[in-house]
Amino acid sequence: MVIKGIDLGLQVWLFGEVNPLKKEVKLLKKEPKNFKNIYAFPASKSTFRKYTFPFKDKNKIEKAVRTQIQLDIPVEPDQLEYGYYVHHNKGKSEVFCVIVRKEDLSSIKDAEIIDSEIFSLLRVARYYGIKSCKIIHFSEDYILYLQIEDDFIQQARVLSSVPEIDNETYLSGKIPEDLKNTRILKNPEENPVLNVAFGAVLRGIDDTGVDFLHKAESKNTERLIKGAIYLFTAVVLINIALFVKLFLLEKQLKTVKEKEKEIFMKGFNYTGEIFDPLEQAKGKLKAIKEGSSISTDAVDVLSFIAKEKKSFPDIKIYRINITESRFILQGTAHDIKSVENFKNRLSQKYPASIDETVSTPDGKIRFSISGEVK
């Protein structure tokens, strides 16, 4: 990001490329094609207030500052613009507030941010690791005096004459020739006249200060609204996706159940009816008399099966198929042990084996036994 830092007091500016992530600044010699204008508004056209509140809540501080300004400044509130910086110290909130007239801002049309030159000088001091000091800045028609303690402006005054200079004082701006031997606050250009402009460029990596345009606040509000909209949209889309997925899963489950039922019916051909072996034997005999060439050995097989079946009351047989060489029984039992014992009893006369056993939904065992007819 490239910033043009503009000092409205001395009418000078600097171009700087900033990297907010690495906190780096590189001053540019030539004017780039694209850049953002950040203005440092003169202290001579501002007034200042310093407040201390016993709370840290942002909303409370905003209301308290607005109320205090209305009490302190004998001008209609709609004619003023203000910004403030909060420093939390020992459970209290120290607030340094800068107030300007809206009509003085109206001529600035191309600003990304309009800050105060006071905070530009504070950022320069911070950039060089100076946390506490005094700064005397010489502008075009006035002298700005700042007292900084622990990265916070404790005092700001606009003067017409040079105040006392001590060992904690740094000079800045258009320093008179007779004072140039005093300690000077400089910048990478080694020119104190450019300090405020350089401090405006530093706004790209250090947001300590104010913005009389309140664009940052508007952007934060806009981001919050957009975030809420995106979150709401995401929740709606997720719910729709879950609903569609649930619908498809239910449809798929229904298809699987239908297919399972179809396979079940084909594999077991279970009708739900119970047949008595003797009654079924009569039907088999009738079929034989009507033209079947099956020998009368089938009667012996059925008679034996019926006899052995009486010993197993829990076994129900619903189908018997008999050919010249083998028979197949299909039925249900309470447990696998009964099926095994029934098979063993049949094997006393006809070698038999269990072809299949399946558990039914009601907890019974559906089985198929085949045996050899000799």
Short mmCIF file of C-alpha atoms in Angstrom, two decimals:
data_model
loop_
_atom_site.label_atom_id
_atom_site.label_comp_id
_atom_site.label_asym_id
_atom_site.label_seq_id
_atom_site.Cartn_x
_atom_site.Cartn_y
_atom_site.Cartn_z
CA MET A 1 0.00 0.00 0.00
CA VAL A 2 1.34 3.43 -0.98
CA ILE A 3 0.44 6.48 1.14
CA LYS A 4 0.87 10.16 0.49
CA GLY A 5 1.36 11.79 3.89
CA ILE A 6 0.33 15.44 3.75
CA ASP A 7 1.22 18.07 6.37
CA LEU A 8 -1.43 20.80 6.01
CA GLY A 9 0.43 23.08 8.44
CA LEU A 10 3.73 23.29 6.52
CA GLN A 11 2.22 22.30 3.16
CA VAL A 12 4.71 19.47 2.56
CA TRP A 13 4.21 15.79 1.78
CA LEU A 14 5.93 12.43 1.46
CA PHE A 15 5.21 9.22 -0.46
CA GLY A 16 5.77 5.98 1.39
CA GLU A 17 5.16 2.30 0.67
CA VAL A 18 4.02 0.54 3.84
CA ASN A 19 3.77 -3.12 4.80
CA PRO A 20 1.27 -3.38 7.68
CA LEU A 21 2.16 -7.02 8.38
CA LYS A 22 5.91 -6.45 8.69
CA LYS A 23 5.50 -2.92 10.08
CA GLU A 24 7.88 -1.61 7.44
CA VAL A 25 7.99 1.77 5.64
CA LYS A 26 9.91 2.63 2.49
CA LEU A 27 9.92 6.27 1.36
CA LEU A 28 9.59 6.84 -2.38
CA LYS A 29 11.45 9.48 -4.39
CA LYS A 30 8.98 9.62 -7.28
CA GLU A 31 5.24 10.06 -7.22
CA PRO A 32 3.54 6.69 -7.89
CA LYS A 33 0.42 6.23 -10.01
CA ASN A 34 -1.79 4.96 -7.24
CA PHE A 35 -1.77 6.04 -3.59
CA LYS A 36 -3.99 6.97 -0.67
CA ASN A 37 -4.01 10.48 0.80
CA ILE A 38 -3.69 10.77 4.57
CA TYR A 39 -3.81 14.34 5.87
CA ALA A 40 -2.39 15.70 9.11
CA PHE A 41 -4.71 18.51 10.18
CA PRO A 42 -3.06 21.57 11.77
CA ALA A 43 -3.24 21.93 15.55
CA SER A 44 -3.78 25.69 15.12
CA LYS A 45 -7.27 24.99 13.75
CA SER A 46 -8.10 22.52 16.49
CA THR A 47 -8.96 22.50 20.15
CA PHE A 48 -8.15 19.73 22.61
CA ARG A 49 -9.68 18.11 25.65
CA LYS A 50 -8.34 15.45 27.97
CA TYR A 51 -10.81 13.38 29.97
CA THR A 52 -10.51 10.55 32.49
CA PHE A 53 -13.37 8.06 32.99
CA PRO A 54 -13.64 5.25 35.56
CA PHE A 55 -14.82 2.69 32.96
CA LYS A 56 -13.49 0.96 29.83
CA ASP A 57 -16.66 0.19 27.88
CA LYS A 58 -16.41 1.70 24.38
CA ASN A 59 -20.06 2.70 24.18
CA LYS A 60 -19.95 4.40 27.58
CA ILE A 61 -16.78 6.27 26.61
CA GLU A 62 -18.36 7.46 23.35
CA LYS A 63 -21.45 8.78 25.14
CA ALA A 64 -19.36 10.41 27.87
CA VAL A 65 -17.07 12.16 25.37
CA ARG A 66 -20.03 13.43 23.32
CA THR A 67 -21.69 14.78 26.47
CA GLN A 68 -18.52 16.48 27.71
CA ILE A 69 -17.89 18.16 24.35
CA GLN A 70 -21.41 19.56 24.33
CA LEU A 71 -20.80 20.95 27.81
CA ASP A 72 -17.28 22.31 27.09
CA ILE A 73 -17.61 23.77 23.59
CA PRO A 74 -20.09 26.65 23.13
CA VAL A 75 -20.78 25.70 19.50
CA GLU A 76 -23.66 23.72 18.02
CA PRO A 77 -22.68 20.01 17.91
CA ASP A 78 -23.60 19.70 14.21
CA GLN A 79 -20.91 22.28 13.40
CA LEU A 80 -18.14 20.22 15.00
CA GLU A 81 -16.24 17.06 14.21
CA TYR A 82 -14.14 15.26 16.76
CA GLY A 83 -11.96 12.22 17.26
CA TYR A 84 -10.31 10.78 20.33
CA TYR A 85 -7.70 8.25 21.40
CA VAL A 86 -8.14 6.09 24.52
CA HIS A 87 -5.36 4.95 26.83
CA HIS A 88 -6.28 2.47 29.57
CA ASN A 89 -4.28 2.99 32.74
CA LYS A 90 -4.80 1.34 36.15
CA GLY A 91 -8.47 0.57 35.63
CA LYS A 92 -9.24 4.02 34.22
CA SER A 93 -9.65 5.31 30.67
CA GLU A 94 -7.65 8.38 29.69
CA VAL A 95 -9.07 10.05 26.61
CA PHE A 96 -7.33 12.67 24.47
CA CYS A 97 -9.83 14.36 22.20
CA VAL A 98 -9.23 16.63 19.19
CA ILE A 99 -12.09 18.85 18.00
CA VAL A 100 -12.32 20.75 14.69
CA ARG A 101 -14.93 22.69 12.76
CA LYS A 102 -16.62 20.83 9.94
CA GLU A 103 -16.27 23.80 7.61
CA ASP A 104 -12.46 23.58 7.95
CA LEU A 105 -12.63 19.97 6.71
CA SER A 106 -14.99 20.65 3.83
CA SER A 107 -12.24 21.74 1.41
CA ILE A 108 -10.46 18.38 1.66
CA LYS A 109 -12.09 16.15 -0.96
CA ASP A 110 -9.61 13.37 -1.71
CA ALA A 111 -8.70 12.12 1.77
CA GLU A 112 -8.65 8.53 2.84
CA ILE A 113 -8.04 9.67 6.43
CA ILE A 114 -7.83 13.11 8.05
CA ASP A 115 -5.80 12.79 11.23
CA SER A 116 -4.27 15.43 13.49
CA GLU A 117 -0.63 16.51 13.24
CA ILE A 118 -0.47 15.88 16.98
CA PHE A 119 -0.78 12.13 16.43
CA SER A 120 1.59 12.27 13.44
CA LEU A 121 4.32 13.51 15.79
CA LEU A 122 3.35 10.89 18.39
CA ARG A 123 3.71 8.13 15.76
CA VAL A 124 7.16 9.39 14.73
CA ALA A 125 8.27 9.22 18.37
CA ARG A 126 6.81 5.72 18.70
CA TYR A 127 8.52 4.67 15.47
CA TYR A 128 11.89 5.47 17.04
CA GLY A 129 11.00 3.85 20.37
CA ILE A 130 10.48 7.10 22.28
CA LYS A 131 7.69 6.51 24.82
CA SER A 132 7.98 9.65 26.94
CA CYS A 133 9.27 13.06 25.86
CA LYS A 134 8.41 16.66 25.02
CA ILE A 135 8.14 17.84 21.42
CA ILE A 136 8.24 21.41 20.18
CA HIS A 137 7.10 21.54 16.57
CA PHE A 138 7.59 24.72 14.55
CA SER A 139 4.90 25.12 11.90
CA GLU A 140 4.23 28.01 9.53
CA ASP A 141 2.56 30.50 11.88
CA TYR A 142 2.50 28.74 15.23
CA ILE A 143 4.42 26.50 17.62
CA LEU A 144 2.97 23.21 18.84
CA TYR A 145 4.04 21.92 22.24
CA LEU A 146 3.40 18.27 23.18
CA GLN A 147 4.06 16.38 26.39
CA ILE A 148 4.03 12.59 25.90
CA GLU A 149 4.06 10.04 28.70
CA ASP A 150 3.92 6.28 28.16
CA ASP A 151 2.86 6.62 24.48
CA PHE A 152 0.00 8.94 25.41
CA ILE A 153 -0.39 12.68 24.92
CA GLN A 154 -0.78 14.26 28.32
CA GLN A 155 -0.69 17.87 27.13
CA ALA A 156 -0.98 19.78 23.82
CA ARG A 157 -0.74 23.56 23.42
CA VAL A 158 -0.51 25.95 20.47
CA LEU A 159 1.93 28.76 21.33
CA SER A 160 3.21 31.95 19.77
CA SER A 161 6.64 31.84 21.45
CA VAL A 162 9.18 29.12 22.19
CA PRO A 163 8.62 27.42 25.57
CA GLU A 164 11.38 26.25 27.88
CA ILE A 165 13.60 23.55 26.38
CA ASP A 166 15.03 20.85 28.68
CA ASN A 167 16.80 17.50 28.32
CA GLU A 168 13.54 15.68 27.49
CA THR A 169 12.67 18.00 24.59
CA TYR A 170 12.87 17.20 20.88
CA LEU A 171 12.53 19.91 18.22
CA SER A 172 10.66 19.40 14.97
CA GLY A 173 9.47 21.28 11.89
CA LYS A 174 11.00 24.55 10.63
CA ILE A 175 13.46 24.89 13.47
CA PRO A 176 15.02 28.36 13.88
CA GLU A 177 18.72 28.56 13.07
CA ASP A 178 19.68 29.45 16.64
CA LEU A 179 18.08 26.25 17.97
CA LYS A 180 19.42 23.70 15.48
CA ASN A 181 22.05 22.50 17.94
CA THR A 182 19.27 21.19 20.22
CA ARG A 183 18.14 17.54 20.06
CA ILE A 184 16.01 17.10 16.92
CA LEU A 185 13.23 14.63 16.11
CA LYS A 186 14.02 13.36 12.63
CA ASN A 187 12.76 10.90 10.02
CA PRO A 188 14.43 8.70 7.35
CA GLU A 189 14.89 11.82 5.19
CA GLU A 190 16.86 13.47 8.02
CA ASN A 191 14.70 16.54 7.54
CA PRO A 192 12.60 17.61 10.57
CA VAL A 193 10.34 19.70 8.31
CA LEU A 194 8.94 16.38 7.00
CA ASN A 195 8.19 14.88 10.42
CA VAL A 196 4.42 15.44 10.33
CA ALA A 197 4.19 14.18 6.73
CA PHE A 198 6.21 11.10 7.69
CA GLY A 199 3.93 10.58 10.70
CA ALA A 200 0.94 10.61 8.33
CA VAL A 201 2.62 7.87 6.25
CA LEU A 202 3.17 5.88 9.44
CA ARG A 203 -0.61 5.75 9.87
CA GLY A 204 -0.40 2.77 7.48
CA ILE A 205 1.38 0.66 10.12
CA ASP A 206 0.31 2.40 13.34
CA ASP A 207 -3.35 3.31 13.78
CA THR A 208 -2.72 5.42 16.89
CA GLY A 209 -4.66 8.60 16.18
CA VAL A 210 -8.03 9.85 15.00
CA ASP A 211 -9.95 10.06 11.74
CA PHE A 212 -12.29 13.03 11.38
CA LEU A 213 -13.93 11.29 8.40
CA HIS A 214 -14.72 8.21 10.53
CA LYS A 215 -14.20 5.96 7.52
CA ALA A 216 -12.60 3.25 9.63
CA GLU A 217 -15.69 3.12 11.85
CA SER A 218 -17.95 3.01 8.80
CA LYS A 219 -15.88 0.21 7.32
CA ASN A 220 -16.03 -1.72 10.57
CA THR A 221 -19.80 -1.34 10.68
CA GLU A 222 -20.01 -2.34 7.03
CA ARG A 223 -17.81 -5.36 7.68
CA LEU A 224 -19.96 -6.36 10.65
CA ILE A 225 -23.14 -6.09 8.57
CA LYS A 226 -21.59 -8.00 5.69
CA GLY A 227 -20.29 -10.61 8.11
CA ALA A 228 -23.75 -11.04 9.62
CA ILE A 229 -25.29 -11.36 6.14
CA TYR A 230 -22.65 -13.89 5.08
CA LEU A 231 -23.17 -15.86 8.28
CA PHE A 232 -26.96 -15.87 7.84
CA THR A 233 -26.60 -16.92 4.20
CA ALA A 234 -24.17 -19.68 5.15
CA VAL A 235 -26.55 -21.00 7.82
CA VAL A 236 -29.46 -20.98 5.34
CA LEU A 237 -27.40 -22.76 2.69
CA ILE A 238 -26.17 -25.33 5.20
CA ASN A 239 -29.74 -25.98 6.36
CA ILE A 240 -30.90 -26.36 2.75
CA ALA A 241 -28.01 -28.72 2.03
CA LEU A 242 -28.80 -30.79 5.14
CA PHE A 243 -32.49 -30.91 4.22
CA VAL A 244 -31.71 -32.04 0.67
CA LYS A 245 -29.21 -34.61 1.93
CA LEU A 246 -31.74 -35.92 4.47
CA PHE A 247 -34.39 -36.14 1.77
CA LEU A 248 -32.04 -38.03 -0.55
CA LEU A 249 -30.92 -40.36 2.24
CA GLU A 250 -34.52 -41.14 3.16
CA LYS A 251 -35.32 -41.81 -0.48
CA GLN A 252 -32.25 -44.00 -0.80
CA LEU A 253 -33.15 -45.84 2.41
CA LYS A 254 -36.66 -46.46 1.09
CA THR A 255 -35.23 -47.82 -2.16
CA VAL A 256 -32.86 -50.09 -0.23
CA LYS A 257 -35.71 -51.39 1.92
CA GLU A 258 -37.86 -52.07 -1.15
CA LYS A 259 -34.97 -53.89 -2.80
CA GLU A 260 -34.30 -55.82 0.38
CA LYS A 261 -37.92 -56.82 0.53
CA GLU A 262 -37.85 -57.88 -3.12
CA ILE A 263 -34.71 -59.98 -2.61
CA PHE A 264 -36.17 -61.43 0.57
CA MET A 265 -39.35 -62.49 -1.17
CA LYS A 266 -37.45 -63.98 -4.08
CA GLY A 267 -34.94 -65.80 -1.89
CA PHE A 268 -37.35 -67.25 0.62
CA ASN A 269 -40.72 -67.04 -1.09
CA TYR A 270 -42.24 -66.70 2.33
CA THR A 271 -46.03 -66.34 2.22
CA GLY A 272 -46.66 -66.20 5.93
CA GLU A 273 -48.94 -69.28 5.78
CA ILE A 274 -48.47 -72.37 7.95
CA PHE A 275 -48.87 -75.80 6.39
CA ASP A 276 -49.56 -79.12 8.10
CA PRO A 277 -47.32 -81.85 6.67
CA LEU A 278 -50.13 -84.40 6.48
CA GLU A 279 -52.44 -82.05 4.62
CA GLN A 280 -49.60 -81.17 2.25
CA ALA A 281 -48.98 -84.93 1.80
CA LYS A 282 -52.55 -85.39 0.64
CA GLY A 283 -51.97 -82.71 -1.99
CA LYS A 284 -48.80 -84.40 -3.11
CA LEU A 285 -50.62 -87.77 -3.42
CA LYS A 286 -53.38 -86.15 -5.45
CA ALA A 287 -50.77 -84.69 -7.80
CA ILE A 288 -49.24 -88.16 -8.17
CA LYS A 289 -52.59 -89.72 -9.06
CA GLU A 290 -53.23 -87.02 -11.69
CA GLY A 291 -50.33 -88.09 -13.84
CA SER A 292 -47.08 -87.73 -12.02
CA SER A 293 -44.61 -90.57 -12.39
CA ILE A 294 -43.16 -90.11 -8.90
CA SER A 295 -42.97 -93.41 -7.05
CA THR A 296 -44.94 -94.12 -3.88
CA ASP A 297 -41.75 -93.66 -1.85
CA ALA A 298 -42.87 -90.05 -1.38
CA VAL A 299 -45.59 -91.21 0.95
CA ASP A 300 -43.06 -92.95 3.12
CA VAL A 301 -40.94 -89.76 3.22
CA LEU A 302 -43.87 -87.59 4.21
CA SER A 303 -45.04 -90.07 6.80
CA PHE A 304 -41.57 -90.15 8.37
CA ILE A 305 -41.30 -86.37 8.37
CA ALA A 306 -44.74 -86.00 9.99
CA LYS A 307 -43.84 -88.56 12.63
CA GLU A 308 -40.59 -86.85 13.58
CA LYS A 309 -42.20 -83.40 13.44
CA LYS A 310 -44.44 -84.27 16.39
CA SER A 311 -41.36 -84.31 18.65
CA PHE A 312 -40.61 -80.66 17.75
CA PRO A 313 -43.72 -78.53 18.48
CA ASP A 314 -41.76 -75.28 17.99
CA ILE A 315 -40.92 -76.17 14.39
CA LYS A 316 -43.38 -75.06 11.71
CA ILE A 317 -42.99 -76.36 8.16
CA TYR A 318 -44.50 -74.31 5.38
CA ARG A 319 -43.04 -76.02 2.30
CA ILE A 320 -42.00 -79.54 1.30
CA ASN A 321 -40.55 -80.48 -2.09
CA ILE A 322 -39.91 -84.14 -2.89
CA THR A 323 -38.24 -85.58 -6.00
CA GLU A 324 -37.15 -89.11 -6.88
CA SER A 325 -33.79 -88.61 -5.19
CA ARG A 326 -34.18 -85.90 -2.50
CA PHE A 327 -36.50 -83.77 -0.43
CA ILE A 328 -36.33 -80.14 0.69
CA LEU A 329 -38.02 -78.78 3.81
CA GLN A 330 -38.56 -75.07 4.52
CA GLY A 331 -39.87 -73.86 7.85
CA THR A 332 -39.30 -71.87 11.03
CA ALA A 333 -38.07 -72.74 14.54
CA HIS A 334 -37.48 -70.96 17.81
CA ASP A 335 -33.73 -71.52 17.74
CA ILE A 336 -30.92 -73.11 15.76
CA LYS A 337 -30.61 -75.97 18.21
CA SER A 338 -34.11 -77.20 17.36
CA VAL A 339 -33.25 -77.09 13.67
CA GLU A 340 -30.05 -79.07 14.31
CA ASN A 341 -31.89 -81.71 16.38
CA PHE A 342 -34.67 -81.98 13.79
CA LYS A 343 -32.06 -82.50 11.06
CA ASN A 344 -30.37 -85.22 13.13
CA ARG A 345 -33.67 -87.05 13.62
CA LEU A 346 -34.34 -86.97 9.87
CA SER A 347 -30.82 -88.23 9.22
CA GLN A 348 -31.66 -91.52 11.02
CA LYS A 349 -33.43 -92.63 7.85
CA TYR A 350 -32.54 -90.10 5.18
CA PRO A 351 -29.10 -88.44 5.15
CA ALA A 352 -30.00 -84.77 5.72
CA SER A 353 -28.17 -81.44 5.96
CA ILE A 354 -29.05 -77.87 6.83
CA ASP A 355 -28.80 -75.76 3.67
CA GLU A 356 -29.65 -72.37 5.18
CA THR A 357 -30.68 -70.63 8.38
CA VAL A 358 -31.79 -66.99 8.60
CA SER A 359 -32.94 -64.92 11.59
CA THR A 360 -36.36 -63.30 11.04
CA PRO A 361 -37.44 -59.83 12.35
CA ASP A 362 -39.54 -61.51 15.07
CA GLY A 363 -36.53 -63.44 16.44
CA LYS A 364 -37.22 -66.86 14.92
CA ILE A 365 -35.00 -69.01 12.68
CA ARG A 366 -36.05 -69.65 9.09
CA PHE A 367 -34.37 -72.81 7.78
CA SER A 368 -34.02 -75.07 4.77
CA ILE A 369 -33.14 -78.79 5.20
CA SER A 370 -32.46 -81.15 2.33
CA GLY A 371 -32.16 -84.94 2.46
CA GLU A 372 -31.45 -87.88 0.16
CA VAL A 373 -34.23 -90.29 -0.71
CA LYS A 374 -32.81 -93.83 -1.11
#
